[in-house]
Short mmCIF file of N, CA and C in Angstrom, two decimals:
data_model
loop_
_atom_site.label_atom_id
_atom_site.label_comp_id
_atom_site.label_asym_id
_atom_site.label_seq_id
_atom_site.Cartn_x
_atom_site.Cartn_y
_atom_site.Cartn_z
N MET A 1 38.60 27.78 -42.12
CA MET A 1 37.63 27.58 -41.42
C MET A 1 37.95 25.92 -42.07
N GLU A 2 36.80 25.59 -43.73
CA GLU A 2 36.69 25.08 -44.70
C GLU A 2 37.92 24.24 -44.03
N THR A 3 39.53 24.98 -44.42
CA THR A 3 40.33 24.42 -45.59
C THR A 3 41.35 23.69 -44.20
N ASN A 4 40.69 24.81 -42.77
CA ASN A 4 42.19 24.07 -41.19
C ASN A 4 41.29 22.87 -41.12
N GLU A 5 39.24 22.11 -41.62
CA GLU A 5 38.66 20.93 -41.46
C GLU A 5 39.15 20.06 -42.89
N LYS A 6 39.30 20.54 -43.35
CA LYS A 6 39.97 19.68 -44.56
C LYS A 6 41.38 18.97 -44.56
N ASN A 7 42.48 19.65 -43.99
CA ASN A 7 44.33 19.49 -44.20
C ASN A 7 43.91 18.57 -42.90
N ALA A 8 42.25 18.84 -40.92
CA ALA A 8 42.78 18.47 -40.35
C ALA A 8 42.37 16.51 -40.43
N GLY A 9 41.34 16.12 -41.65
CA GLY A 9 40.95 14.83 -41.88
C GLY A 9 41.66 14.28 -42.92
N ILE A 10 42.83 15.50 -44.03
CA ILE A 10 43.87 14.15 -44.65
C ILE A 10 44.32 13.95 -43.62
N LYS A 11 45.06 14.90 -42.96
CA LYS A 11 45.86 14.43 -41.76
C LYS A 11 45.45 12.87 -41.27
N ALA A 12 44.71 13.06 -39.98
CA ALA A 12 43.63 12.62 -39.77
C ALA A 12 43.88 10.79 -40.46
N ALA A 13 43.54 11.02 -41.80
CA ALA A 13 43.38 9.45 -42.84
C ALA A 13 44.84 9.77 -42.89
N GLN A 14 46.02 9.95 -42.86
CA GLN A 14 46.83 9.62 -42.98
C GLN A 14 47.95 8.93 -41.78
N ILE A 15 47.08 9.36 -41.02
CA ILE A 15 47.59 8.78 -39.36
C ILE A 15 47.50 7.05 -39.25
N ASN A 16 45.99 7.27 -39.35
CA ASN A 16 45.00 6.11 -39.94
C ASN A 16 45.67 4.76 -41.31
N ASN A 17 46.66 5.37 -42.23
CA ASN A 17 46.71 4.64 -43.19
C ASN A 17 48.26 4.44 -42.44
N ALA A 18 48.72 4.60 -42.24
CA ALA A 18 50.03 3.82 -41.47
C ALA A 18 49.65 3.00 -40.33
N LEU A 19 48.22 3.63 -39.30
CA LEU A 19 48.48 2.40 -38.39
C LEU A 19 47.57 1.16 -38.91
N GLY A 20 46.98 1.65 -39.46
CA GLY A 20 46.22 0.40 -40.71
C GLY A 20 47.36 -0.65 -41.29
N PHE A 21 48.75 -0.31 -41.17
CA PHE A 21 49.91 -1.00 -42.48
C PHE A 21 51.16 -1.58 -41.45
N PHE A 22 50.27 -0.89 -39.67
CA PHE A 22 51.33 -1.88 -38.77
C PHE A 22 50.56 -3.35 -38.06
N ILE A 23 49.93 -2.47 -38.63
CA ILE A 23 47.52 -3.47 -37.23
C ILE A 23 48.60 -4.47 -38.60
N ILE A 24 48.39 -4.86 -40.12
CA ILE A 24 48.71 -5.98 -40.90
C ILE A 24 50.04 -6.75 -40.56
N SER A 25 51.29 -6.10 -40.35
CA SER A 25 52.04 -6.30 -39.81
C SER A 25 51.82 -7.61 -38.49
N PHE A 26 52.17 -6.59 -38.02
CA PHE A 26 51.71 -7.75 -37.09
C PHE A 26 50.85 -8.08 -36.72
N GLY A 27 49.86 -8.26 -37.63
CA GLY A 27 48.93 -9.74 -38.16
C GLY A 27 49.40 -11.07 -38.88
N VAL A 28 50.41 -10.86 -39.79
CA VAL A 28 51.51 -11.38 -40.30
C VAL A 28 52.48 -11.67 -39.53
N ILE A 29 52.62 -10.44 -38.43
CA ILE A 29 53.25 -11.63 -37.41
C ILE A 29 52.53 -13.06 -36.10
N VAL A 30 51.58 -12.71 -35.99
CA VAL A 30 50.80 -13.24 -35.72
C VAL A 30 50.40 -14.62 -36.83
N LEU A 31 50.89 -14.51 -37.23
CA LEU A 31 49.68 -16.11 -38.87
C LEU A 31 51.68 -16.15 -38.34
N PHE A 32 52.64 -16.63 -38.60
CA PHE A 32 54.04 -16.89 -38.52
C PHE A 32 54.33 -17.14 -37.85
N ALA A 33 54.26 -16.91 -35.88
CA ALA A 33 53.79 -17.32 -35.36
C ALA A 33 53.12 -18.86 -34.77
N MET A 34 52.12 -18.86 -35.55
CA MET A 34 51.71 -19.78 -35.65
C MET A 34 52.20 -21.35 -36.49
N LEU A 35 53.19 -21.08 -37.03
CA LEU A 35 53.97 -22.17 -37.75
C LEU A 35 54.42 -22.95 -35.65
N TYR A 36 54.87 -21.96 -35.32
CA TYR A 36 55.93 -22.77 -33.73
C TYR A 36 54.82 -23.33 -32.64
N THR A 37 53.82 -23.26 -33.17
CA THR A 37 52.80 -23.40 -32.23
C THR A 37 51.67 -25.00 -31.98
N GLU A 38 52.30 -25.52 -31.14
CA GLU A 38 51.41 -27.71 -30.79
C GLU A 38 50.62 -28.29 -30.57
N THR A 39 48.96 -27.56 -30.48
CA THR A 39 48.58 -27.92 -30.81
C THR A 39 47.46 -27.30 -31.56
N PHE A 40 46.71 -28.54 -32.06
CA PHE A 40 44.78 -27.33 -33.20
C PHE A 40 45.39 -26.13 -32.05
N VAL A 41 44.01 -25.85 -30.64
CA VAL A 41 43.84 -24.96 -30.67
C VAL A 41 44.71 -24.16 -30.59
N GLU A 42 45.79 -23.71 -30.50
CA GLU A 42 46.76 -23.00 -30.68
C GLU A 42 47.18 -22.70 -31.78
N HIS A 43 46.85 -23.22 -33.08
CA HIS A 43 47.48 -22.83 -33.90
C HIS A 43 45.59 -22.24 -34.71
N MET A 44 44.38 -22.17 -34.28
CA MET A 44 42.83 -21.73 -34.52
C MET A 44 43.38 -20.59 -33.98
N THR A 45 43.80 -20.51 -32.10
CA THR A 45 43.72 -19.42 -32.30
C THR A 45 44.10 -18.38 -32.71
N ASP A 46 45.96 -18.69 -32.98
CA ASP A 46 46.86 -17.80 -33.63
C ASP A 46 46.43 -17.34 -35.00
N MET A 47 44.94 -18.08 -35.75
CA MET A 47 45.10 -18.24 -37.37
C MET A 47 44.09 -16.91 -37.59
N VAL A 48 42.75 -17.17 -36.30
CA VAL A 48 41.66 -16.20 -35.94
C VAL A 48 42.11 -14.81 -35.40
N ALA A 49 43.47 -14.89 -34.88
CA ALA A 49 44.02 -13.25 -34.45
C ALA A 49 44.46 -12.55 -35.53
N GLY A 50 45.63 -13.33 -36.12
CA GLY A 50 45.91 -12.77 -37.19
C GLY A 50 45.29 -12.61 -39.22
N LEU A 51 44.20 -13.25 -38.36
CA LEU A 51 43.40 -13.23 -39.49
C LEU A 51 41.98 -11.51 -39.60
N THR A 52 42.52 -11.58 -38.08
CA THR A 52 41.62 -10.16 -37.29
C THR A 52 42.52 -9.02 -37.57
N LEU A 53 43.28 -9.47 -36.45
CA LEU A 53 44.02 -7.52 -37.16
C LEU A 53 43.84 -7.87 -38.39
N ILE A 54 44.38 -8.60 -39.70
CA ILE A 54 45.13 -8.22 -41.16
C ILE A 54 43.84 -7.24 -41.32
N SER A 55 42.58 -7.94 -41.24
CA SER A 55 41.29 -7.22 -41.62
C SER A 55 40.92 -6.59 -40.93
N ILE A 56 41.07 -6.10 -40.16
CA ILE A 56 41.55 -4.62 -39.40
C ILE A 56 42.40 -3.32 -39.86
N GLY A 57 43.05 -3.64 -39.75
CA GLY A 57 44.16 -3.23 -40.84
C GLY A 57 44.13 -2.90 -42.24
N GLY A 58 43.27 -3.91 -42.85
CA GLY A 58 43.09 -3.44 -44.41
C GLY A 58 41.84 -2.80 -44.28
N GLY A 59 40.59 -2.77 -43.16
CA GLY A 59 40.20 -2.37 -43.34
C GLY A 59 40.41 -0.68 -42.48
N MET A 60 41.54 -1.02 -42.07
CA MET A 60 41.74 0.89 -41.75
C MET A 60 42.19 1.60 -42.74
N ILE A 61 42.77 0.69 -43.21
CA ILE A 61 43.71 1.74 -44.94
C ILE A 61 43.02 1.50 -46.20
N TRP A 62 41.17 1.27 -46.51
CA TRP A 62 40.67 0.58 -47.18
C TRP A 62 39.71 2.75 -47.23
N LYS A 63 39.55 2.43 -45.56
CA LYS A 63 38.96 3.52 -45.15
C LYS A 63 39.63 5.08 -45.73
N ALA A 64 40.96 4.76 -45.16
CA ALA A 64 42.11 6.20 -44.89
C ALA A 64 41.50 5.51 -46.79
N LYS A 65 42.41 5.32 -47.46
CA LYS A 65 42.44 5.51 -48.83
C LYS A 65 41.01 5.96 -49.59
N THR A 66 40.28 6.07 -48.88
CA THR A 66 38.17 6.67 -49.15
C THR A 66 38.50 8.40 -48.79
N THR A 67 38.53 8.02 -47.44
CA THR A 67 38.96 9.68 -46.83
C THR A 67 39.62 10.54 -48.47
N LEU A 68 40.60 10.40 -48.36
CA LEU A 68 42.07 11.10 -48.61
C LEU A 68 41.91 11.16 -50.40
N LYS A 69 40.89 10.60 -50.96
CA LYS A 69 40.36 10.46 -51.93
C LYS A 69 39.45 11.33 -52.31
N LYS A 70 38.19 11.37 -51.13
CA LYS A 70 37.81 12.22 -51.23
C LYS A 70 38.01 13.46 -50.79
N LEU A 71 38.60 13.74 -49.85
CA LEU A 71 38.61 15.09 -49.75
C LEU A 71 39.94 15.18 -50.13
N LYS A 72 41.24 14.98 -50.92
CA LYS A 72 41.91 15.43 -51.84
C LYS A 72 41.32 16.33 -53.09
N THR A 73 39.64 15.45 -53.54
CA THR A 73 38.88 15.72 -54.75
C THR A 73 38.44 16.57 -54.70
N THR A 74 37.53 17.05 -53.79
CA THR A 74 36.81 18.37 -52.43
C THR A 74 38.27 19.29 -52.61
N ASN A 75 39.05 19.34 -52.15
CA ASN A 75 40.31 20.19 -51.94
C ASN A 75 40.37 20.75 -53.18
N ASP A 76 40.60 20.02 -54.81
CA ASP A 76 41.44 20.33 -55.57
C ASP A 76 40.00 21.66 -55.76
N LYS A 77 38.70 21.57 -55.52
CA LYS A 77 37.95 22.31 -56.21
C LYS A 77 37.55 23.70 -56.05
#
């Protein structure tokens, strides 16, 4: 049963890694859209939204990488 739990954790971490990459990509698109806005409020809204998405995606990738590293080293033992 331990092996199944570790495999499920590895699979969940890989999914979170891919989802984090998608969220980062979407954040970059929102930051790029900032170029096409007219007012200062629109600029700031797009910037805050884009940076928030990038930080959430980066956190997901970071957490997934640390989880994968931990599970794969315990899986080898």
